Coordinates of C-alpha atoms and ligand atoms in Angstrom, one line a residue:
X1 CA 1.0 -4.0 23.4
X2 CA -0.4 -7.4 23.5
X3 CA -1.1 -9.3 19.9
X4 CA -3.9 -11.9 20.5
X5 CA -1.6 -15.8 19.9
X6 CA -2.3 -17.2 16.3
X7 CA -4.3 -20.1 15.6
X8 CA -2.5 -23.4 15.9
X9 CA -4.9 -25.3 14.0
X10 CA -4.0 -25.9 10.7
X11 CA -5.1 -23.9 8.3
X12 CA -6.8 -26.0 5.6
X13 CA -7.2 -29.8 5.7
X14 CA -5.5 -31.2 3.0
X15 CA -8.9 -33.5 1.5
X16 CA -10.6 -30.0 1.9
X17 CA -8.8 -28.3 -0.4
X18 CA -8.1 -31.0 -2.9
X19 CA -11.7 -30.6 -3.3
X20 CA -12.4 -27.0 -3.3
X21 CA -8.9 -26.6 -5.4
X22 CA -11.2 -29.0 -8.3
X23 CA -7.5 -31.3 -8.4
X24 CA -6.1 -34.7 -8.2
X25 CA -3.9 -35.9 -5.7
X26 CA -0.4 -37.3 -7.4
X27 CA 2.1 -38.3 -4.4
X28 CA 0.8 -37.7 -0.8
X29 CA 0.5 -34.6 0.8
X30 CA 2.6 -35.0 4.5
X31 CA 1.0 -32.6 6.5
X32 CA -2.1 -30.9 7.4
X33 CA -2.1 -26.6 5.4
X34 CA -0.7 -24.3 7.7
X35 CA -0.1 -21.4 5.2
X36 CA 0.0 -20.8 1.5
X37 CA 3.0 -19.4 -0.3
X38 CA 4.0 -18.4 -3.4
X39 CA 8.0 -17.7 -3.4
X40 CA 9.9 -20.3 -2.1
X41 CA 12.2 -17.7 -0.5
X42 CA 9.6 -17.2 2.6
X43 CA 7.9 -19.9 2.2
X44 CA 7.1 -21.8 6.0
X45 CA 7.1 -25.3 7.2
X46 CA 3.9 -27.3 5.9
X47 CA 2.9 -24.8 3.4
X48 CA 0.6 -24.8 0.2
X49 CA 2.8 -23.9 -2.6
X50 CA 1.0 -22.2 -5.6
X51 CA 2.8 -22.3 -8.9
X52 CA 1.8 -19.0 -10.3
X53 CA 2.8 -17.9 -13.8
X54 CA 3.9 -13.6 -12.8
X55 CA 7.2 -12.4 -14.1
X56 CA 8.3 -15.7 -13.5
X57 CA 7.0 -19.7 -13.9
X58 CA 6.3 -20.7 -10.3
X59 CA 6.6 -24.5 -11.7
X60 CA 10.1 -23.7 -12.1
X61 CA 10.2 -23.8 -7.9
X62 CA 8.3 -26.9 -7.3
X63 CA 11.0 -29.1 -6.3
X64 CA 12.8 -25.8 -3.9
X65 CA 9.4 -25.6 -2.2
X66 CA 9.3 -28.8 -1.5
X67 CA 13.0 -28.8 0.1
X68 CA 12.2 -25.7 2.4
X69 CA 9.1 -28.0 4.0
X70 CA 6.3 -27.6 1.4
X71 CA 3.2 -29.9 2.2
X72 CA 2.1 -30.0 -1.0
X73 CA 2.3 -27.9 -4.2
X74 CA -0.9 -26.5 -6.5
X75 CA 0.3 -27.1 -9.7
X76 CA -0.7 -27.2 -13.1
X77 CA -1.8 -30.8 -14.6
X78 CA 0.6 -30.8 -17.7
X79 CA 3.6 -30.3 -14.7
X80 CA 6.2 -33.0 -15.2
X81 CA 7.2 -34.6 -11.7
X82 CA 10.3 -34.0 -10.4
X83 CA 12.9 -35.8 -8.1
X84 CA 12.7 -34.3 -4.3
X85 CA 8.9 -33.8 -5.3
X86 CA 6.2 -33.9 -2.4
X87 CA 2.6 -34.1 -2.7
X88 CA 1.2 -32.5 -6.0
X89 CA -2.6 -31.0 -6.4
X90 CA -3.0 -31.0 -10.0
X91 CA -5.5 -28.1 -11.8
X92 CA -6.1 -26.9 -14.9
X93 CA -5.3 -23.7 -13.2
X94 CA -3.8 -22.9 -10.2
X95 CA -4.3 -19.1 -9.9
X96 CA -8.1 -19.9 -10.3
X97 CA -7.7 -22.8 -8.1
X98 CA -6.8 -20.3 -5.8
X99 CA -9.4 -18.0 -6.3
X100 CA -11.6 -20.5 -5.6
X101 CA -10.0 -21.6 -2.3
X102 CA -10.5 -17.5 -1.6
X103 CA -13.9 -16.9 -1.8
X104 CA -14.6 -20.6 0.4
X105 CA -12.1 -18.7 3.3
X106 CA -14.8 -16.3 3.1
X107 CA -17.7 -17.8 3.0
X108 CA -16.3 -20.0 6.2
X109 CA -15.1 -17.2 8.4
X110 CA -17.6 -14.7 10.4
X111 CA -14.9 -12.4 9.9
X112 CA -15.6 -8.5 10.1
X113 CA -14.1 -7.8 6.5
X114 CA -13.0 -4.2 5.3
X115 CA -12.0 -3.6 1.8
X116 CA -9.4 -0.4 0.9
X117 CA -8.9 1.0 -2.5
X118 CA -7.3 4.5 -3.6
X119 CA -4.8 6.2 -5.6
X120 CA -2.1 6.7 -2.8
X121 CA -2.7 5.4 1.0
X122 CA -4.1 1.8 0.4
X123 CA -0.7 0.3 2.5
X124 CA -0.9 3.0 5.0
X125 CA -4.1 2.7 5.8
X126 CA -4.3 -1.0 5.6
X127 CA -1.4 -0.9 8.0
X128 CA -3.2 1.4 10.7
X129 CA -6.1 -1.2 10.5
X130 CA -4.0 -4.3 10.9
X131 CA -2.7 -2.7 14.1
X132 CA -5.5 -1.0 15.7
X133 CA -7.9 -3.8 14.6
X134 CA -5.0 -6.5 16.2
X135 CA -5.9 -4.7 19.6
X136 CA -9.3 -5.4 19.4
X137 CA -9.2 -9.2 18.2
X138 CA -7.6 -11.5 16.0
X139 CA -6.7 -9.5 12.7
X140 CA -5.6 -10.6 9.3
X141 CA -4.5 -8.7 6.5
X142 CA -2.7 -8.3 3.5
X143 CA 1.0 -8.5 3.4
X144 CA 3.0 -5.6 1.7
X145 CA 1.0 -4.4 -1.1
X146 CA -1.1 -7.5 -2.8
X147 CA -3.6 -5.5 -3.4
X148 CA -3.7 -7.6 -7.4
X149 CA -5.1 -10.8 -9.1
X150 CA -3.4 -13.1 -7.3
X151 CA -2.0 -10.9 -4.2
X152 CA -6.0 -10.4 -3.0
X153 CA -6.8 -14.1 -3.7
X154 CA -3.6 -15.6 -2.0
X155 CA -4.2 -13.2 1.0
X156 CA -8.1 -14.5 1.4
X157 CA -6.8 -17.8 1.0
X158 CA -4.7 -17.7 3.8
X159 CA -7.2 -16.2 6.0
X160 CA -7.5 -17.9 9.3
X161 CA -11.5 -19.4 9.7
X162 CA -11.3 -18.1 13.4
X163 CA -10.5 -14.4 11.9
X164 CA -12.4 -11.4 13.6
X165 CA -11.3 -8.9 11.1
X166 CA -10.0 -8.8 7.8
X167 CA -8.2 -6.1 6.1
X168 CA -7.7 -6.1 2.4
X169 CA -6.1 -3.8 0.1
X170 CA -7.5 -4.1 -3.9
X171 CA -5.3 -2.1 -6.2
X172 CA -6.1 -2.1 -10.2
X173 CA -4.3 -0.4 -13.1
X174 CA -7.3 -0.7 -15.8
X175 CA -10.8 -0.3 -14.9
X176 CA -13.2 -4.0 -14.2
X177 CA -10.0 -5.2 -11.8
X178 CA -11.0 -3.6 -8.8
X179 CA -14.5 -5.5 -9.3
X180 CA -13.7 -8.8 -9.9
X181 CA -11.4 -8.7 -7.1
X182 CA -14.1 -7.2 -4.8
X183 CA -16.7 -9.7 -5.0
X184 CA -14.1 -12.2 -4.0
X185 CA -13.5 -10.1 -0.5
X186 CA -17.1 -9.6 -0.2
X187 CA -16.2 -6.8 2.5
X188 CA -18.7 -5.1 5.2
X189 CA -16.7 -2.4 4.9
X190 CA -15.3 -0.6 1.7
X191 CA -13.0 2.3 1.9
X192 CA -11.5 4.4 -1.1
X193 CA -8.6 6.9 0.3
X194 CA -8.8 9.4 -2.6
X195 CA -8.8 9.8 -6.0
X196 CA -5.7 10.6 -7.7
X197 CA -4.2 11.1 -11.4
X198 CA -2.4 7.8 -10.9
X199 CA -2.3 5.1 -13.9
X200 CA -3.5 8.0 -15.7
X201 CA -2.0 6.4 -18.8
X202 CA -4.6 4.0 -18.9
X203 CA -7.5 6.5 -18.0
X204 CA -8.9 9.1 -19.8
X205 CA -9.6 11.5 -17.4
X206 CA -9.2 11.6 -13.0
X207 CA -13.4 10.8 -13.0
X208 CA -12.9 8.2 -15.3
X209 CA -10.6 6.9 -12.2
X210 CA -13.0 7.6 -9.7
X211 CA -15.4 5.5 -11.7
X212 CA -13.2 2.4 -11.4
X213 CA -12.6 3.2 -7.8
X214 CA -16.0 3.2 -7.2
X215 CA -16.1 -0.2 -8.2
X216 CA -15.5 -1.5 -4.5
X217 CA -19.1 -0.7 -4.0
X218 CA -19.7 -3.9 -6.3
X219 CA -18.8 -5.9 -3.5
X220 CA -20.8 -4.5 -0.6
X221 CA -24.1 -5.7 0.6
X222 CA -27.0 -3.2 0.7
X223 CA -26.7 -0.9 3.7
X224 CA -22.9 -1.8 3.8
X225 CA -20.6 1.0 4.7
X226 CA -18.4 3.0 2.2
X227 CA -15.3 5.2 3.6
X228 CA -15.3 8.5 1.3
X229 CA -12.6 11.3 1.5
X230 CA -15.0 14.4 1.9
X231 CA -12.1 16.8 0.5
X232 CA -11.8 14.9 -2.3
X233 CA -12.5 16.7 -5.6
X234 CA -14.5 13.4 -6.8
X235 CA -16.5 12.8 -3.4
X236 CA -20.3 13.8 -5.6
X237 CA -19.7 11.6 -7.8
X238 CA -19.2 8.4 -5.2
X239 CA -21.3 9.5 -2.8
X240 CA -23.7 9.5 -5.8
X241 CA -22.8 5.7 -7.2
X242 CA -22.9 5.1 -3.0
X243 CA -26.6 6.1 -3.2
X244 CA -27.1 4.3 -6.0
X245 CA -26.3 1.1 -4.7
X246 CA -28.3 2.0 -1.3
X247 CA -24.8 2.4 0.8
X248 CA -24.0 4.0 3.5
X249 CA -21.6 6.7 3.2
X250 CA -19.5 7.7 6.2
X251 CA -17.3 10.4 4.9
X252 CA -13.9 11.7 6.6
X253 CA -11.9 15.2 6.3
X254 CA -11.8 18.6 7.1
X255 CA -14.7 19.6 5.8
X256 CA -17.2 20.5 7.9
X257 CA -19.9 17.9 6.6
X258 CA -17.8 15.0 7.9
X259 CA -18.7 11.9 10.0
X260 CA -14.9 11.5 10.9
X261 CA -13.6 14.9 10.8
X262 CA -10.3 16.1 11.9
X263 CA -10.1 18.9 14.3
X264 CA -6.7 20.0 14.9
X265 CA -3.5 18.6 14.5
X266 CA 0.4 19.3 15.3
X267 CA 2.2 18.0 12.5
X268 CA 6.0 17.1 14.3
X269 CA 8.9 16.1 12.3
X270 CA 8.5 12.8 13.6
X271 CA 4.9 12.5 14.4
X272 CA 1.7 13.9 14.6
X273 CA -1.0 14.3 17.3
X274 CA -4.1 14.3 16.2
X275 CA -7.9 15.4 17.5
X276 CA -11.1 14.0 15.7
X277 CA -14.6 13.7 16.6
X278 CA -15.7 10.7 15.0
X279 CA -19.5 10.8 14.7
X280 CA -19.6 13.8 17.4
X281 CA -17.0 11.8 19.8
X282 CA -13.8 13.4 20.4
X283 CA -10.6 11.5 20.0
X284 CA -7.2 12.3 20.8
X285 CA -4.2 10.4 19.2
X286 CA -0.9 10.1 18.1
X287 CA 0.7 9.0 15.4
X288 CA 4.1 7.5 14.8
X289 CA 4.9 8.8 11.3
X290 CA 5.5 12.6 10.4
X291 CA 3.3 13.9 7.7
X292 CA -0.4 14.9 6.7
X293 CA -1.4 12.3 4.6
X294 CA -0.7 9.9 7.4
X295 CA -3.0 11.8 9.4
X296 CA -5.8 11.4 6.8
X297 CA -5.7 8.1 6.3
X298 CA -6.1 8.0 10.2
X299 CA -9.1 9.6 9.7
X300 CA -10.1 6.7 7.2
X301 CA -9.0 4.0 9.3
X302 CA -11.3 5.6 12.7
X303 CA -14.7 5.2 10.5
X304 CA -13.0 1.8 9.4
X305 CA -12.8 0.6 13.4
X306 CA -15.8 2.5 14.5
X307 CA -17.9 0.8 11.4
X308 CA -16.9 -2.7 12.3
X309 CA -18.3 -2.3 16.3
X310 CA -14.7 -2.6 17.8
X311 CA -13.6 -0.5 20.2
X312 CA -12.2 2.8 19.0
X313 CA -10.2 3.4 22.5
X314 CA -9.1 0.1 22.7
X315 CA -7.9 0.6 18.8
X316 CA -6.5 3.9 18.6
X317 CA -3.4 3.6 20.6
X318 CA -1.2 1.2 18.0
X319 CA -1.3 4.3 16.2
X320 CA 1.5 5.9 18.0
X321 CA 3.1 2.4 16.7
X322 CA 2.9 2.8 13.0
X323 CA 6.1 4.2 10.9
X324 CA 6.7 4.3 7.7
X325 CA 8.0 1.7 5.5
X326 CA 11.0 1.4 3.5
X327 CA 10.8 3.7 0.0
X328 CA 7.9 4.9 1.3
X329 CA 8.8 8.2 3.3
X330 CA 11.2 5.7 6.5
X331 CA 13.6 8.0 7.7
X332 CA 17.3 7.5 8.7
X333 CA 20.0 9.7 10.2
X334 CA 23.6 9.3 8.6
X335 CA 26.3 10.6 11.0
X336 CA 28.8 12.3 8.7
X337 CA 31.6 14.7 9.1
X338 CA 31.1 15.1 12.4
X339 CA 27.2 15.9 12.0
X340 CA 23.8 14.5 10.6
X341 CA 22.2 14.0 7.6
X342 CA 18.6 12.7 7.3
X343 CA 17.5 11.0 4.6
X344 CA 13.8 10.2 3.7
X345 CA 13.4 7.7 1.5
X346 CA 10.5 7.3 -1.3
X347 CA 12.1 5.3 -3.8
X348 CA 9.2 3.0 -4.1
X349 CA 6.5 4.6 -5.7
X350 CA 5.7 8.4 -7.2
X351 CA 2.9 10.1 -8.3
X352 CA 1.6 13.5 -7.9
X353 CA -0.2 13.2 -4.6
X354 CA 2.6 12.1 -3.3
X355 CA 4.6 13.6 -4.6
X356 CA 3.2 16.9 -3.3
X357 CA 2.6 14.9 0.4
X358 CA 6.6 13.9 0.2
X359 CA 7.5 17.8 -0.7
X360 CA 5.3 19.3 2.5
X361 CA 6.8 17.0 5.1
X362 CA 10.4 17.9 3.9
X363 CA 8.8 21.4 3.9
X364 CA 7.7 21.4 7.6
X365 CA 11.1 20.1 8.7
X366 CA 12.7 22.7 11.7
X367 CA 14.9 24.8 9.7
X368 CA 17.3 25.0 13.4
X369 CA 18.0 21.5 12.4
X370 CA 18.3 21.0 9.3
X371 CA 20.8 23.4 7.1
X372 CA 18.9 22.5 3.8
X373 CA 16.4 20.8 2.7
X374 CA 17.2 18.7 -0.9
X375 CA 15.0 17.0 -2.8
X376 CA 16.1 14.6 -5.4
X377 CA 13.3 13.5 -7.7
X378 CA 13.0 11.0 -10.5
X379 CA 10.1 11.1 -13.2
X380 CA 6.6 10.2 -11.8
X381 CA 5.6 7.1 -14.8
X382 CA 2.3 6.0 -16.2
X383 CA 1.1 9.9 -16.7
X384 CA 0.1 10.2 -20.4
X385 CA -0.2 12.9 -22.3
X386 CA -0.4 15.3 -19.3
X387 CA 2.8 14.2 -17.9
X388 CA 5.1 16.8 -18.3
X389 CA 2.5 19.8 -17.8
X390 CA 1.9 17.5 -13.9
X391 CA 6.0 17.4 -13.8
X392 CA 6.2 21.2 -14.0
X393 CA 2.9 21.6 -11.3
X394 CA 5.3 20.4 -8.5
X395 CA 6.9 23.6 -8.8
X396 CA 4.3 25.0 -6.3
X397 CA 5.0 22.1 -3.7
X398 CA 8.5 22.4 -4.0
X399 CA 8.3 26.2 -3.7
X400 CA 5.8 26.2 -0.6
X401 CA 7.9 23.3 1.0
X402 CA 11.0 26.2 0.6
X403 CA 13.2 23.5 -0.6
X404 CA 16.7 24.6 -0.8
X405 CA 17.9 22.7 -4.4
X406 CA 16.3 20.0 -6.3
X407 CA 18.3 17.7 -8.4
X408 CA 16.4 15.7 -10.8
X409 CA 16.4 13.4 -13.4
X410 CA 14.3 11.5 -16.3
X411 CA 12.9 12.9 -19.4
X412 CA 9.2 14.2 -18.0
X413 CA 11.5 16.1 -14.4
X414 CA 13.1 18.1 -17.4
X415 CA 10.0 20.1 -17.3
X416 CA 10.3 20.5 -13.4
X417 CA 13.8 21.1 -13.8
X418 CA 13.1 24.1 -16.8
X419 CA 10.8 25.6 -14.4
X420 CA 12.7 26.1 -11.3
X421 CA 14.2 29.2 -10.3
X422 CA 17.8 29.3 -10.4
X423 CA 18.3 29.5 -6.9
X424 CA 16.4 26.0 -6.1
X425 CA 18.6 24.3 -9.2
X426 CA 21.3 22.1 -8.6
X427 CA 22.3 19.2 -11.0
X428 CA 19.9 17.1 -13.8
X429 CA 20.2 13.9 -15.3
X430 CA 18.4 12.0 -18.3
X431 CA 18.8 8.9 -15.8
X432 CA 19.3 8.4 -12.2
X433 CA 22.5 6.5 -12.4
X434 CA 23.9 9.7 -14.3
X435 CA 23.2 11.8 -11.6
X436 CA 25.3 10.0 -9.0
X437 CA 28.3 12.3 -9.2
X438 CA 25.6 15.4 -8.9
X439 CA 24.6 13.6 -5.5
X440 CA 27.7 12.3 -4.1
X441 CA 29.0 16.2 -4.3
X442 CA 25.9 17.8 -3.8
X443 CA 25.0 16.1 0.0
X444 CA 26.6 16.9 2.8
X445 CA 26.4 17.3 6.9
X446 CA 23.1 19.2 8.1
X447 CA 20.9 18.2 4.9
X448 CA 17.9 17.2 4.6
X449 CA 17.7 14.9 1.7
X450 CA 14.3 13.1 0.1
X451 CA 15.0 11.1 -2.8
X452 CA 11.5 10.0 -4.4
X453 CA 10.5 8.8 -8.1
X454 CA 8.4 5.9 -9.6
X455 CA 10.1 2.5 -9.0
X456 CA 10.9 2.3 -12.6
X457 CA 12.9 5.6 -12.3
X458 CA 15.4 3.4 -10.2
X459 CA 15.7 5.9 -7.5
X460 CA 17.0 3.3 -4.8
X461 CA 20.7 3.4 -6.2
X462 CA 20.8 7.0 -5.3
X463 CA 19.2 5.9 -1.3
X464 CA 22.2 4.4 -1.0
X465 CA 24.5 6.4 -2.6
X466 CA 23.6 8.9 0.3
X467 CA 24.2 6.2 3.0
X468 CA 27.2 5.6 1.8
X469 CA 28.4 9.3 2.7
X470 CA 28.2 8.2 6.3
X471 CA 31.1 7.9 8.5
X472 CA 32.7 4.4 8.2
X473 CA 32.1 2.7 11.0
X474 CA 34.9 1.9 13.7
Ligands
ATP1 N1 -3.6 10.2 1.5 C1 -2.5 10.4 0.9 N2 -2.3 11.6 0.1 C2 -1.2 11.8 -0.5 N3 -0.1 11.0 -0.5 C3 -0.2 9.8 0.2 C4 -1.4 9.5 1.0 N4 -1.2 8.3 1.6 C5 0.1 7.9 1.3 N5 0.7 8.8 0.4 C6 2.0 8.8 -0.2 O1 2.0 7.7 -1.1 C7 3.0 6.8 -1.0 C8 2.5 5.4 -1.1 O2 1.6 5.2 0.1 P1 1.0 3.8 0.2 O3 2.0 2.7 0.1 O4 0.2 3.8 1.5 O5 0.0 3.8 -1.1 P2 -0.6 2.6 -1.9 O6 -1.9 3.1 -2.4 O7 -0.6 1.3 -1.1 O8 0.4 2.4 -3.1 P3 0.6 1.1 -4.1 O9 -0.4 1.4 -5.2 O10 2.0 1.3 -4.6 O11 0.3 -0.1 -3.4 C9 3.6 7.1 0.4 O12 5.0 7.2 0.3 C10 3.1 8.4 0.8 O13 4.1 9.4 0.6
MG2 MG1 0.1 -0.5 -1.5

């Protein structure tokens, strides 16, 4: 597959962005912008460093940016030089300095812009896009997940002027994020995976969610295109706030109503091929991650391509290229005692969706390969009040996935763990640390194992407890 070169021209002059930044100049800035970073530790030669205040004080990395090749470093005006210091832009605040820098990347690039929101599949489908749009012209997208305040700023920031398409992904944990964010993306193209009880903590109720999802229409121009998931329990009530706003909905699923509408699929172990008439056209594909959900955020990503003119035949075959990333279903094969065990790791992130999407693709595992199928499952967070009645409801997953023993831990799985049949019950822990011993003895040859809970359930010790059961190697 052939990735159309990067720009070499620079990616922001430096009198530019003094000025659209609304700083002073203290020092002089050495080199033309050719990124933006915020963390020294992959921060490139001739890069903008931002000083964000997160978890930490980005002011407190000034001088290290400048040592690994900074050009120059937004910062706030109180910041006391330091020695080894480069060129400093001074704000009153750099995050909004940044914003600002954001929406002028817009506003200067002709770019082809798609916007993606959901509960679960924002990454996944973001991903597809940035490789199927990469075959059809020069793509940029978000890294990782900043989907946030200052991940979807930084991101538009560093958008390329000569940029066909743009990808975004716009999270939100409390309602009035997702629009603020939106109207800085000012996408063509809006898409919202599916509506989920995730953040439910902060929510009142799964509509109430939808409602904040259906913020992304803020940011669309009249006639613009919104991505809906047909199957969706909540589809009425966006297609409704779509019609509202005079949008366009182009809706994707199995229903029988859709625009993009799957036909058939063989869901393998490893991957999954895939038929779907988009708009009455049939398309054939494959996909290079194993599981269902995958397959319908392909379905997503097809009205995404097909919505922004480029080519979907051109597009569809980095498909077959995607896999899933780490904690978030990549699998690995651990060659112990003399056989294999797999291990699917989804450390990174839980919640009910999927959750249930993690359980079915252990389910639909070959049984001739795989002696049992485990499941080791930390508590799903940010639930409220109905978090240990959604606990217990993955005892329908977990029974139609015929998973051979679950071992879980945290105080909400307790209510999974109550609920499971004896047969399916093998150890539980308050926390996942306590449940090592449970896992070292409970994992052998021939299993199966997928180890998934919320990132604050701390599942990733346990990932590589099981990788450590592997054979040394010689
Ligand atoms: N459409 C879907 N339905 C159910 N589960 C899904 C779907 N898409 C992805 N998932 C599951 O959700 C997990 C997270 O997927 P992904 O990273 O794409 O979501 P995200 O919305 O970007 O999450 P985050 O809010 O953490 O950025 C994956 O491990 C996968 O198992
Ligand atoms: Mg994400």
């Amino acid at each position: 597959m052939t990735v159309p070169p990067t720009s070499t021209r620079p990616l922001w002059s430096d009198v530019v962005l003094v000025s659209v930044c609304g700083g002073t100049v203290d020092g002089k800035i050495t080199a033309p912008i050719r990124g933006i970073s915020i963390d020294t530790r992959s921060i490139g030669e001739g890069d903008l460093f931002v000083a964000l205040k997160d978890q930490r004080d980005g002011h407190d990395f000034v001088t290290a940016a400048f040592k690994a090749g900074a050009a120059a470093a937004l910062v706030v005006n109180t910041y006391a030089r330091r020695e080894g210091d480069g060129g400093l832009i001074r704000v009153e605040d750099p995050l909004r300095s940044l914003e600002d820098a954001a929406r002028v990347a817009r506003f200067r690039s002709d770019a082809k812009v798609v916007a993606v929101t959901g509960s679960v599949g924002k990454t996944g489908t973001k991903e597809m896009l940035r490789l199927c749009l990469g075959l059809a012209g020069k793509t940029h997208a978000s890294e990782k997940s900043y989907n946030n305040h200052w991940g979807v700023p930084l991101t538009l920031a560093r958008m390329p002027t000569d940029t066909e398409y743009g990808v975004f992904e716009i999270g939100m944990s409390n309602a009035g994020e997702i629009a603020q964010l939106v109207r800085m993306v000012a996408p063509d193209v809006g898409i919202i995976t599916t509506v989920e009880p995730v953040h439910l903590a902060q929510f009142a109720s799964v509509s109430d969610i939808a409602e904040a999802k259906a913020e992304l229409m803020l940011g669309l121009p009249r006639d613009g295109v919104i991505i809906l998931n047909r199957d969706n329990p909540h589809f009425d009530l966006l297609a409704m706030r779509a019609d509202e706003r005079q949008l366009r909905v182009v809706a994707f699923g199995t229903h029988r109503d859709c625009d993009v509408r799957m036909e058939s699929v063989d869901l393998g172990p490893d991957d999954s091929l895939v038929t779907a008439s988009v708009h009455g056209r049939q398309m054939r594909y494959r996909i290079g991650a194993a599981g269902r959900h995958w397959v319908m955020n392909s379905l997503a990503a097809l009205a995404a391509i097909d919505a922004v003119g480029a080519d979907l035949n051109t597009c569809l075959a980095a498909l077959a290229d995607i896999s899933a990333p780490a904690g978030r279903g990549a699998r690995s094969e651990i060659k112990a005692g003399g056989g294999t065990i797999l291990l699917i790791d989804e450390s990174y992130n839980a919640n009910p969706a999927s959750m249930a999407a993690a359980l079915a693709n252990l389910g639909a595992l070959p049984r001739a390969q795989y002696r049992r199928r485990v499941a080791i499952l930390g508590d799903m967070r940010e639930l409220g009040a109905n978090a240990d009645t959604l606990h217990r409801g993955l005892l329908a997953f977990v029974e139609a996935a015929d998973v051979d023993v679950v071992h879980a831990c945290g105080p909400h799985m307790r209510a999974l763990y109550d609920a499971l049949p004896a047969t399916r019950r093998g150890a539980y822990a308050a926390t996942s640390l306590e449940l090592s011993d449970a896992v070292r003895q409970g994992v052998a040859s021939g299993d199966a194992v997928m180890i998934k809970g919320s990132l604050g359930t701390n599942m990733a010790p346990l990932v590589k407890l099981v990788r450590a059961l592997g054979d040394p190697k010689v």
